XYZ file of C-alpha atoms in Angstrom:
685
model
C 0.000 0.000 0.000
C 3.015 2.314 0.460
C 5.690 3.370 -2.009
C 8.776 4.636 -0.158
C 11.592 6.470 -1.908
C 14.348 4.367 -0.382
C 15.748 0.891 -0.312
C 16.495 1.195 3.415
C 14.527 1.767 6.561
C 11.984 -0.278 8.441
C 8.330 -0.619 7.298
C 5.915 -0.928 10.196
C 2.188 -1.716 10.400
C 1.746 -3.064 6.866
C 2.699 0.240 5.298
C 1.224 2.562 7.872
C 4.540 3.951 9.121
C 8.068 4.157 7.760
C 10.653 4.680 10.520
C 13.534 6.570 8.853
C 14.286 9.464 11.235
C 18.021 9.817 11.803
C 19.098 7.717 8.818
C 21.901 9.556 6.938
C 22.612 7.226 4.016
C 21.717 7.743 0.368
C 18.265 6.890 -1.036
C 17.254 5.172 -4.244
C 14.462 5.704 -6.761
C 11.463 3.352 -6.869
C 10.095 2.120 -10.184
C 6.641 0.578 -10.673
C 6.298 -1.371 -13.895
C 3.062 -2.326 -15.599
C 0.815 -4.029 -14.996
C 0.907 -3.168 -11.297
C -1.799 -2.724 -8.675
C -1.931 -1.228 -5.187
C -4.905 -1.692 -2.826
C -5.954 0.661 -0.055
C -6.508 -0.528 3.483
C -9.980 -0.953 4.977
C -9.715 1.898 7.514
C -7.207 3.856 9.571
C -6.727 0.863 11.882
C -7.834 -2.081 9.701
C -5.127 -3.133 7.250
C -7.144 -5.680 5.272
C -7.847 -4.897 1.607
C -10.076 -1.845 1.180
C -12.391 -0.661 -1.581
C -9.930 1.385 -3.680
C -7.253 0.314 -6.160
C -4.430 2.098 -8.003
C -3.460 0.479 -11.328
C -0.640 1.150 -13.775
C -2.403 -0.281 -16.795
C -1.056 -1.922 -19.918
C -1.801 1.251 -21.910
C 0.544 3.151 -19.584
C -2.106 5.191 -17.787
C -2.283 5.499 -14.013
C -5.898 4.882 -12.937
C -7.746 4.938 -9.590
C -10.794 2.654 -9.219
C -13.381 2.020 -6.544
C -14.513 -1.576 -6.034
C -18.033 -2.823 -5.389
C -18.023 -4.790 -2.142
C -18.128 -7.704 -1.465
C -17.955 -8.737 -5.169
C -14.785 -6.588 -5.643
C -15.803 -5.753 -9.219
C -14.185 -2.583 -10.566
C -16.449 0.447 -10.904
C -15.778 3.282 -13.334
C -12.475 5.067 -12.570
C -12.632 8.282 -10.582
C -9.158 9.405 -11.729
C -6.988 8.612 -14.765
C -3.922 10.293 -16.301
C -5.255 9.766 -19.851
C -1.952 10.875 -21.331
C -0.472 9.910 -24.693
C 1.921 7.301 -23.376
C 3.452 4.355 -25.197
C 3.673 0.732 -24.134
C 7.053 1.143 -22.377
C 5.643 3.379 -19.622
C 6.609 3.017 -15.961
C 5.848 4.936 -12.770
C 8.933 6.429 -11.108
C 9.073 7.871 -7.582
C 12.399 9.568 -6.871
C 14.136 9.982 -3.549
C 13.457 13.728 -3.844
C 9.698 13.073 -3.841
C 9.235 13.668 -7.565
C 6.677 11.291 -9.145
C 6.189 10.947 -12.886
C 5.312 8.472 -15.613
C 8.244 7.762 -17.921
C 6.844 7.193 -21.407
C 10.030 5.530 -22.630
C 10.252 7.874 -25.593
C 11.706 10.889 -23.855
C 8.278 12.113 -22.750
C 7.439 12.290 -19.062
C 4.089 12.976 -17.387
C 4.572 14.667 -14.012
C 2.199 13.865 -11.172
C 3.601 16.635 -8.923
C 2.363 20.196 -9.318
C 5.075 21.797 -7.203
C 8.838 21.583 -7.480
C 10.336 18.595 -5.703
C 11.970 19.335 -2.393
C 15.486 18.541 -1.364
C 16.263 14.890 -0.824
C 18.760 15.997 1.813
C 15.981 17.449 3.972
C 13.034 15.064 3.617
C 12.078 11.454 3.128
C 9.088 10.855 0.837
C 6.469 8.122 0.642
C 3.350 7.683 -1.487
C 0.351 5.509 -0.675
C -3.316 5.023 -1.551
C -5.189 5.748 1.663
C -8.383 4.135 2.922
C -10.404 7.127 1.639
C -9.291 6.489 -1.973
C -6.831 9.405 -2.260
C -3.305 8.636 -3.556
C -1.122 10.870 -1.358
C 2.555 11.842 -1.253
C 3.957 12.462 2.257
C 7.243 13.910 3.519
C 9.194 13.492 6.766
C 12.272 15.353 8.083
C 15.484 13.356 7.757
C 17.210 14.924 10.759
C 16.147 14.958 14.343
C 14.672 18.193 15.657
C 17.398 19.591 17.923
C 15.039 22.269 19.289
C 12.861 19.570 20.852
C 15.617 17.630 22.537
C 16.722 15.693 19.492
C 13.429 13.806 19.051
C 11.988 12.712 15.717
C 9.191 14.786 14.141
C 5.813 13.473 15.280
C 4.313 12.508 11.917
C 4.395 12.556 8.142
C 3.119 15.677 6.385
C 0.937 15.500 3.281
C 2.495 17.107 0.194
C -0.095 16.313 -2.463
C -3.256 14.244 -2.960
C -4.562 12.672 -6.183
C -7.304 13.551 -6.942
C -7.324 16.904 -5.181
C -11.081 16.730 -4.446
C -12.205 13.100 -4.407
C -15.786 14.062 -3.511
C -16.051 16.020 -6.771
C -14.130 13.327 -8.665
C -16.678 10.691 -7.658
C -19.552 12.864 -8.845
C -17.854 13.711 -12.143
C -16.410 10.368 -13.181
C -18.056 7.371 -11.495
C -21.268 5.418 -12.034
C -24.566 6.982 -10.995
C -25.536 3.644 -9.418
C -24.718 3.107 -5.742
C -24.351 5.249 -2.655
C -21.156 7.016 -3.726
C -17.934 7.496 -1.801
C -19.580 7.752 1.638
C -22.589 5.451 1.162
C -26.321 6.215 0.750
C -27.945 9.307 2.306
C -24.554 10.716 3.392
C -22.461 13.804 2.622
C -18.836 13.828 1.442
C -16.649 16.851 2.199
C -13.003 17.516 1.385
C -12.469 20.771 3.276
C -9.690 19.513 5.553
C -6.602 17.316 5.407
C -8.786 14.210 5.179
C -12.065 13.296 3.509
C -15.030 13.460 5.906
C -18.262 11.486 5.654
C -21.142 12.968 7.650
C -24.903 12.544 7.928
C -27.376 15.377 7.248
C -29.553 16.636 10.142
C -32.114 14.037 11.180
C -29.989 11.118 9.920
C -27.630 8.734 11.761
C -24.813 6.473 10.619
C -25.881 2.977 9.579
C -22.802 1.618 11.345
C -21.505 3.696 14.250
C -18.056 2.151 13.803
C -17.888 2.930 10.068
C -18.525 6.475 8.803
C -18.311 5.205 5.207
C -21.314 2.840 5.393
C -23.940 5.537 4.783
C -26.784 7.032 6.821
C -30.380 6.211 7.671
C -33.191 8.625 8.628
C -34.071 8.876 12.330
C -37.729 9.405 11.465
C -40.621 7.795 9.613
C -42.693 10.049 7.384
C -46.504 9.903 7.742
C -48.402 7.869 5.157
C -48.806 9.727 1.890
C -52.337 11.105 2.102
C -53.643 14.582 1.417
C -54.921 14.672 4.998
C -51.330 14.231 6.214
C -49.697 17.003 4.169
C -49.654 19.310 7.208
C -47.906 16.683 9.337
C -44.562 17.271 7.621
C -42.170 20.208 7.531
C -38.829 20.962 5.902
C -35.356 21.407 7.350
C -33.194 23.822 5.372
C -29.560 23.246 4.389
C -27.166 25.037 2.058
C -24.063 24.066 0.105
C -25.047 20.369 -0.278
C -26.406 18.210 -3.105
C -27.153 14.605 -4.038
C -26.771 14.925 -7.825
C -27.854 11.409 -8.849
C -31.141 11.176 -6.909
C -33.261 13.493 -9.099
C -36.421 12.084 -10.638
C -38.172 15.329 -11.657
C -37.180 18.902 -12.498
C -39.672 21.768 -12.272
C -38.588 25.044 -13.827
C -39.990 28.316 -15.057
C -40.933 31.754 -13.751
C -43.796 30.262 -11.710
C -41.392 28.101 -9.674
C -40.259 29.637 -6.380
C -39.092 28.312 -3.044
C -42.654 28.001 -1.674
C -44.015 26.155 -4.705
C -40.976 23.864 -4.692
C -41.657 22.980 -1.057
C -45.360 22.375 -1.748
C -44.636 20.137 -4.739
C -42.374 17.980 -2.566
C -44.899 17.989 0.295
C -47.632 16.605 -1.996
C -45.405 13.987 -3.665
C -45.094 10.573 -1.974
C -41.699 9.849 -3.519
C -40.127 13.224 -2.750
C -37.937 13.276 0.376
C -35.635 16.165 -0.582
C -36.138 19.190 -2.822
C -33.444 21.614 -3.972
C -34.453 25.089 -5.116
C -32.184 27.402 -7.121
C -33.105 30.230 -9.505
C -36.646 29.198 -10.532
C -35.726 25.530 -10.699
C -36.818 22.766 -8.329
C -35.188 19.334 -8.278
C -37.202 16.589 -6.546
C -35.191 13.698 -5.101
C -36.044 10.300 -3.608
C -34.361 7.626 -1.479
C -31.676 6.473 -1.547
C -29.831 9.795 -1.770
C -26.597 8.954 -3.583
C -23.193 10.606 -4.052
C -23.932 13.347 -1.529
C -21.444 16.216 -1.468
C -20.882 19.225 0.814
C -18.965 22.196 -0.566
C -19.283 26.003 -0.226
C -19.420 26.314 -4.026
C -22.677 24.342 -4.324
C -25.636 26.716 -4.912
C -29.280 26.385 -3.947
C -31.429 25.737 -0.888
C -31.887 22.130 0.234
C -35.264 21.223 1.774
C -35.371 17.903 3.680
C -38.868 16.554 4.408
C -39.303 15.521 8.071
C -42.342 14.896 10.311
C -43.464 17.700 12.612
C -42.816 17.350 16.349
C -40.958 14.111 15.836
C -39.493 14.214 19.358
C -42.926 14.704 20.898
C -44.233 11.752 18.910
C -41.421 9.535 20.203
C -42.144 10.596 23.795
C -45.804 9.736 23.396
C -44.893 6.349 21.965
C -42.600 5.708 24.937
C -45.362 6.658 27.363
C -47.730 4.237 25.655
C -45.198 1.431 26.037
C -44.660 2.180 29.736
C -48.406 2.369 30.366
C -48.968 -0.926 28.572
C -46.363 -2.613 30.775
C -48.003 -1.269 33.927
C -51.436 -2.404 32.841
C -50.098 -5.793 31.883
C -48.668 -6.294 35.381
C -51.997 -5.761 37.086
C -53.649 -9.037 38.084
C -57.063 -7.412 38.342
C -56.935 -6.061 34.797
C -55.734 -9.417 33.485
C -58.776 -11.107 34.985
C -61.029 -8.391 33.585
C -59.435 -8.797 30.154
C -60.076 -12.539 30.285
C -63.764 -11.964 31.037
C -64.078 -9.471 28.176
C -62.461 -11.882 25.713
C -64.734 -14.698 26.879
C -67.825 -12.523 26.428
C -66.670 -11.406 22.967
C -66.051 -14.983 21.845
C -69.486 -16.010 23.113
C -71.105 -13.131 21.199
C -69.218 -13.845 17.959
C -69.979 -17.559 18.197
C -73.716 -16.997 18.428
C -73.621 -14.325 15.718
C -71.799 -16.767 13.453
C -74.571 -19.337 13.925
C -77.128 -16.760 12.750
C -75.291 -15.698 9.557
C -77.944 -15.852 6.769
C -75.615 -16.857 3.953
C -74.093 -19.955 5.552
C -70.580 -18.485 5.549
C -67.875 -21.109 6.028
C -66.895 -21.332 9.697
C -63.224 -21.931 8.865
C -62.683 -18.222 8.259
C -65.338 -16.559 10.428
C -62.891 -15.699 13.192
C -60.450 -14.135 10.695
C -62.734 -11.258 9.678
C -64.913 -9.001 11.770
C -68.625 -8.406 11.404
C -69.613 -4.711 11.339
C -73.006 -3.081 11.633
C -74.195 -0.838 8.835
C -74.131 2.133 11.230
C -70.465 1.492 12.091
C -69.453 1.532 8.440
C -71.636 4.546 7.700
C -69.820 6.463 10.446
C -66.427 5.139 9.315
C -67.013 6.503 5.792
C -68.687 9.745 7.013
C -71.901 8.847 5.293
C -70.198 7.181 2.296
C -68.743 10.519 1.235
C -65.286 9.808 -0.240
C -65.576 7.592 -3.354
C -62.433 5.682 -4.321
C -63.927 3.982 -7.371
C -66.820 2.055 -8.846
C -66.720 -1.643 -9.708
C -68.977 -4.173 -11.366
C -71.075 -4.867 -8.271
C -70.788 -1.693 -6.250
C -68.943 1.421 -5.158
C -65.799 1.620 -3.003
C -65.486 4.304 -0.313
C -62.598 5.458 1.869
C -63.109 5.203 5.608
C -61.440 5.281 9.023
C -62.070 2.560 11.606
C -62.537 3.426 15.272
C -60.511 6.101 17.017
C -57.354 5.426 15.008
C -57.377 8.300 12.513
C -54.564 6.693 10.520
C -56.147 3.272 9.987
C -57.754 3.789 6.599
C -59.931 1.131 5.003
C -61.729 0.647 1.697
C -65.430 -0.158 2.121
C -67.127 -1.812 -0.848
C -70.884 -1.232 -0.839
C -72.754 -3.707 -3.048
C -75.456 -1.838 -4.940
C -77.197 -4.929 -6.319
C -79.050 -7.146 -3.857
C -80.763 -9.272 -6.480
C -79.819 -12.927 -6.727
C -76.619 -12.281 -8.668
C -75.410 -9.737 -6.128
C -76.230 -12.022 -3.209
C -74.221 -14.827 -4.762
C -71.361 -12.414 -5.344
C -71.372 -11.390 -1.692
C -71.403 -14.998 -0.484
C -68.521 -15.864 -2.821
C -66.345 -12.957 -1.729
C -66.851 -13.360 2.002
C -66.436 -17.153 2.093
C -63.390 -17.301 -0.175
C -61.461 -14.068 0.358
C -61.639 -14.494 4.121
C -59.490 -17.621 3.778
C -56.834 -16.146 1.483
C -53.593 -14.845 2.980
C -50.770 -13.702 0.710
C -48.663 -10.551 0.562
C -49.735 -9.966 -3.058
C -53.489 -10.103 -2.353
C -55.715 -7.402 -0.869
C -56.838 -8.659 2.562
C -60.466 -8.734 3.678
C -60.820 -7.158 7.144
C -64.565 -7.429 7.704
C -68.077 -7.430 6.287
C -71.627 -6.258 6.934
C -74.683 -8.475 6.335
C -77.593 -6.515 7.742
C -80.987 -6.553 6.069
C -80.579 -5.366 2.495
C -77.076 -4.045 3.143
C -74.075 -6.021 1.863
C -70.669 -4.417 2.474
C -67.066 -5.594 2.497
C -64.169 -3.955 4.356
C -60.699 -4.215 2.764
C -57.209 -2.940 3.457
C -56.677 0.533 2.039
C -54.006 0.744 -0.655
C -52.366 4.171 -0.441
C -50.736 4.264 -3.895
C -53.783 3.536 -6.013
C -53.981 1.197 -8.987
C -51.294 -0.158 -11.284
C -53.092 1.533 -14.199
C -52.543 4.976 -12.687
C -48.941 4.070 -11.849
C -48.081 2.742 -15.338
C -49.964 5.099 -17.612
C -49.219 8.405 -15.887
C -47.090 11.283 -17.100
C -43.730 9.896 -15.961
C -42.490 6.372 -16.678
C -41.850 4.300 -13.491
C -38.382 2.855 -12.962
C -37.632 -0.375 -14.832
C -36.577 -2.414 -11.802
C -39.675 -1.323 -9.889
C -41.887 -2.442 -12.800
C -40.119 -5.805 -12.932
C -40.631 -6.409 -9.205
C -44.331 -5.523 -9.560
C -44.670 -8.108 -12.366
C -42.993 -10.741 -10.174
C -45.360 -9.965 -7.284
C -48.497 -10.243 -9.447
C -47.288 -13.592 -10.802
C -46.747 -14.924 -7.271
C -50.207 -13.754 -6.213
C -51.873 -15.516 -9.155
C -49.850 -18.673 -8.499
C -51.217 -18.639 -4.943
C -54.817 -18.291 -6.175
C -54.413 -21.072 -8.747
C -52.310 -23.633 -6.899
C -51.920 -22.901 -3.201
C -55.446 -22.106 -1.975
C -57.557 -24.892 -0.482
C -60.246 -23.681 -2.883
C -58.783 -22.955 -6.299
C -59.671 -19.490 -7.570
C -59.896 -18.123 -11.105
C -59.894 -14.336 -11.041
C -61.307 -13.837 -14.579
C -60.635 -10.091 -14.718
C -56.893 -9.527 -14.334
C -56.071 -5.996 -15.510
C -54.058 -3.021 -14.162
C -57.183 -1.457 -12.629
C -57.563 -4.542 -10.400
C -53.943 -4.444 -9.190
C -53.483 -2.056 -6.264
C -50.217 -0.760 -4.779
C -49.603 -0.460 -1.047
C -47.414 2.147 0.661
C -44.263 0.272 -0.409
C -45.539 -0.167 -4.006
C -46.030 -3.901 -3.420
C -48.679 -5.133 -5.896
C -51.921 -6.516 -4.415
C -54.493 -8.363 -6.540
C -57.987 -6.999 -5.839
C -61.652 -7.616 -6.778
C -62.337 -11.282 -6.241
C -66.015 -10.644 -7.007
C -65.373 -12.081 -10.469
C -63.428 -15.140 -9.255
C -64.126 -18.622 -10.682
C -64.069 -21.223 -7.912
C -62.928 -24.800 -8.418
C -63.050 -27.809 -6.139
C -59.709 -29.486 -5.567
C -60.521 -32.303 -8.004
C -61.675 -30.075 -10.891
C -59.966 -27.932 -13.514
C -62.971 -26.273 -15.178
C -65.743 -24.002 -13.900
C -69.332 -23.500 -14.986
C -70.680 -20.017 -14.334
C -72.961 -17.424 -15.907
C -72.876 -13.658 -15.877
C -69.107 -13.349 -16.355
C -67.759 -9.804 -16.758
C -64.447 -8.640 -18.125
C -62.519 -6.061 -20.136
C -61.616 -5.850 -23.812
C -57.909 -6.262 -24.402
C -57.421 -8.779 -21.568
C -59.917 -11.546 -22.471
C -58.539 -14.919 -23.545
C -59.893 -16.181 -26.922
C -61.866 -19.011 -25.277
C -64.298 -16.463 -23.786
C -65.636 -15.853 -27.310
C -66.306 -19.532 -27.969
C -68.267 -22.291 -26.320
C -65.107 -23.512 -24.691
C -64.005 -24.695 -21.272
C -62.796 -21.944 -18.962
C -59.748 -22.703 -16.814
C -57.013 -20.897 -14.900
C -55.365 -20.321 -18.282
C -57.687 -17.311 -18.853
C -55.835 -15.563 -16.019
C -52.500 -16.569 -17.583
C -53.578 -14.898 -20.844
C -54.649 -11.702 -19.063
C -51.375 -11.665 -17.114
C -49.424 -11.945 -20.384
C -51.191 -8.897 -21.817
C -50.611 -6.977 -18.587
C -46.930 -8.012 -18.529
C -46.511 -6.374 -21.956
C -48.175 -3.239 -20.557
C -45.754 -3.241 -17.610
C -42.815 -3.566 -20.015
C -43.982 -0.863 -22.451
C -45.959 1.407 -20.075
C -48.670 1.409 -22.738
C -52.326 0.429 -22.288
C -53.682 -2.569 -24.194
C -57.150 -0.996 -24.104
C -55.820 2.140 -25.806
C -54.361 -0.060 -28.538
C -57.607 -2.017 -28.945
C -59.751 1.128 -29.248
C -57.354 3.150 -31.397
C -56.052 2.920 -34.896
C -52.720 1.482 -33.848
C -51.570 -2.086 -34.258
C -52.634 -4.310 -31.327
C -50.169 -4.368 -28.445
C -49.536 -8.134 -28.584
C -48.996 -8.053 -32.367
C -46.629 -5.102 -32.082
C -44.706 -6.718 -29.234
C -44.314 -9.981 -31.155
C -43.111 -8.166 -34.286
C -40.508 -6.305 -32.222
C -39.369 -9.626 -30.710
C -39.277 -11.402 -34.076
C -37.327 -8.552 -35.729
C -34.943 -8.321 -32.730
C -35.962 -4.708 -32.119
C -37.018 -4.935 -28.478
C -35.669 -1.441 -27.841
C -38.818 -0.128 -29.590
C -40.908 -1.443 -26.696
C -39.092 0.666 -24.114
C -38.429 3.825 -26.155
C -36.125 6.108 -24.107
C -35.959 3.899 -21.006
C -32.177 3.793 -20.447
C -32.529 1.645 -17.333
C -34.322 -1.052 -19.346
C -31.855 -0.708 -22.238
C -29.086 -1.630 -19.823
C -30.989 -4.794 -18.872
C -31.766 -6.212 -22.329
C -31.279 -9.837 -21.277
C -34.007 -9.631 -18.639
C -36.181 -7.537 -20.975
C -36.020 -10.270 -23.617
C -36.903 -12.945 -21.047
C -39.966 -10.990 -19.871
C -41.173 -10.447 -23.447
C -40.783 -14.161 -24.256
C -42.732 -15.121 -21.110
C -45.505 -12.680 -22.074
C -45.722 -14.181 -25.586
C -46.033 -17.692 -24.124
C -48.856 -16.469 -21.867
C -50.921 -14.998 -24.742
C -50.949 -18.106 -26.934
C -54.382 -18.751 -28.498
C -54.312 -22.432 -27.509
C -54.748 -22.602 -23.693
C -52.739 -25.832 -23.535
C -49.676 -23.954 -24.826
C -49.844 -21.384 -22.054
C -47.691 -22.191 -19.009
C -49.113 -22.441 -15.503
C -48.576 -19.453 -13.225
C -46.059 -21.504 -11.253
C -44.010 -22.023 -14.400
C -44.509 -18.361 -15.362
C -43.074 -17.324 -11.987
C -40.082 -19.643 -12.411
C -39.399 -18.323 -15.929
C -39.643 -14.689 -14.803
C -37.204 -15.257 -11.969
C -34.763 -17.151 -14.190
C -35.146 -20.458 -12.327
C -35.901 -22.297 -15.577
C -34.957 -21.479 -19.144
C -37.480 -20.033 -21.595
C -37.775 -21.428 -25.101
C -38.647 -19.604 -28.332
C -42.444 -19.079 -28.431
C -44.672 -19.466 -31.506
C -46.577 -16.505 -32.902
C -49.565 -15.624 -30.671
C -53.139 -15.287 -31.897
C -54.210 -12.219 -33.864
C -57.414 -12.224 -31.821
C -56.594 -9.151 -29.757
C -56.285 -6.945 -32.813
C -59.863 -7.710 -33.901
C -62.337 -7.413 -30.997
C -66.021 -8.077 -31.732
C -67.426 -5.183 -33.726
C -70.558 -4.813 -31.642
C -68.649 -3.932 -28.510
C -68.552 -0.185 -28.040
C -67.272 -0.096 -24.480
C -64.068 -1.341 -22.957
C -66.055 -3.202 -20.314
C -68.806 -5.665 -21.214
C -70.718 -8.739 -20.005
C -70.823 -12.272 -21.345
C -73.402 -14.942 -20.559
C -71.968 -18.261 -21.580
C -72.335 -21.947 -20.825
C -69.116 -23.749 -20.065
C -68.425 -27.310 -19.044
C -67.016 -28.966 -15.969
C -64.573 -31.816 -16.413
C -62.413 -33.834 -14.034
C -58.669 -33.399 -13.902
């Protein structure tokens, strides 16, 4: 790790110290020939291999790299000489502290900006330090007679390469990763050493390692309009995270206040930077952070209001709970309350009019119509309208943050009653992270209501087909989650479920953008020994229907596979299949297949650079989608196999051309949503 300009002396601590004080002999030059590599140490006190490397390459250039840990793959260089040097180059470090690259043709490239000092006065060493800077140090040869003849206390830095490594990382390295100091941190080079610090409200991920990055000390409130006043902004200056932008607002109408409000109303925005009628919105993780007086603009960090007060209240609740739990009297009282509640629920279960399966009755709660009317404030806030009713936003009990979605069934005729019985008896038994969970129900007189988890980020349709294109990796993970949810419905439930209306509008996103399959009101139920379902009154959406819906054909789980294939193409392209079907353009599945056949997959993703850099996975997803939309149901894979192909567990083969059905929907259909009444058969597996 250390180059010393001498052939004498004693090297201590694996290159940390060179003890030469008082030596009066002559020194020699040191020559480093290519290819040569030097590794930094892990930290000031840890001498194992660190994350930086100096290389004298075969082309003669001296290059500094960072390494991705623990893979130790080389990242883009953050410093390189880039000189015109021939193949005979070598790095020379003289005893006078002069360092240069000898090109072998009479041309030298100096790495020292100042004149070399006297080799009679100083010793010189050069090393790549744990912070990634290649430094030259000097040390007095002679003992200091004014201090009793003792040796000087330490080595003095002469020069560092690069001069500002924080700026070098921003200018020359990859935009992927946390940067020199890790995610959510700030790098500063305003002293003799590089410093990694955390912004206000953040703490080091590892208290023993300042280079591991930072984590926020707070949790922001859920992203609802009602919560916009629960956050405020801390102001900083002279800092920036240049690679965390996802939106730029600019123009004469943009000022500091509007910039703050835009960030306040945006779920993804955690930091906004305002400067001269421009507003940069940034999201986690904040990468390649830098602190320097030359950086312009005002930094606004979004934090919750009265965070300390909130923590104190939480602590008081914990203490109170412990005290209550230690009281024998309250424990006995709690036991009596639980016993009475169980007795009440048991007798209420016996009186359920729709013969709801007892295996799930204790998993969901029964609500009165009045309770749900109060929870929704008189059914005021409409979230959406579905095939069998309207969905409202509500709040349960005294917890103002526990939002729910209440589905009120408008139809109480026979079809609606069957729909209610199906949803309550089946959904109450389903438990999977990619399914919307049923919390309760109401069966009171003519009122039929269902209470679901509230999904704060809306539907996949809104997410995909909005103004800005979502990140490629986020779209891929959403596709994986939907596939796992469908596999659970088809193969892992005690009662097999066919959804029959898979589309982006029926995929909801929770606060972490995890996909949740919703609306089981259209599900096709199968007994364990059957693979087909007979049902009337099926509803669905143009652009997602499998071809067998338009024939007198057996309906199986493969209709969901077809719909998933269409939706997978939408996730890839961020284009709506319905828009294709209703417009003059070529159908989405035909266009996607032509792009695959002609090896022009880049057309599907347009200007999506993130997807362009992941062409291998893009091709695999397109091939899986084409297999899913085959006209013959027997050619379509099961959702288990689809999941394995998406995740790369099994290889995918070349698919045949899919049906041209989707490009020619029935001419009599004028709406994107329609009903079918069909007779289908039931057959044994």
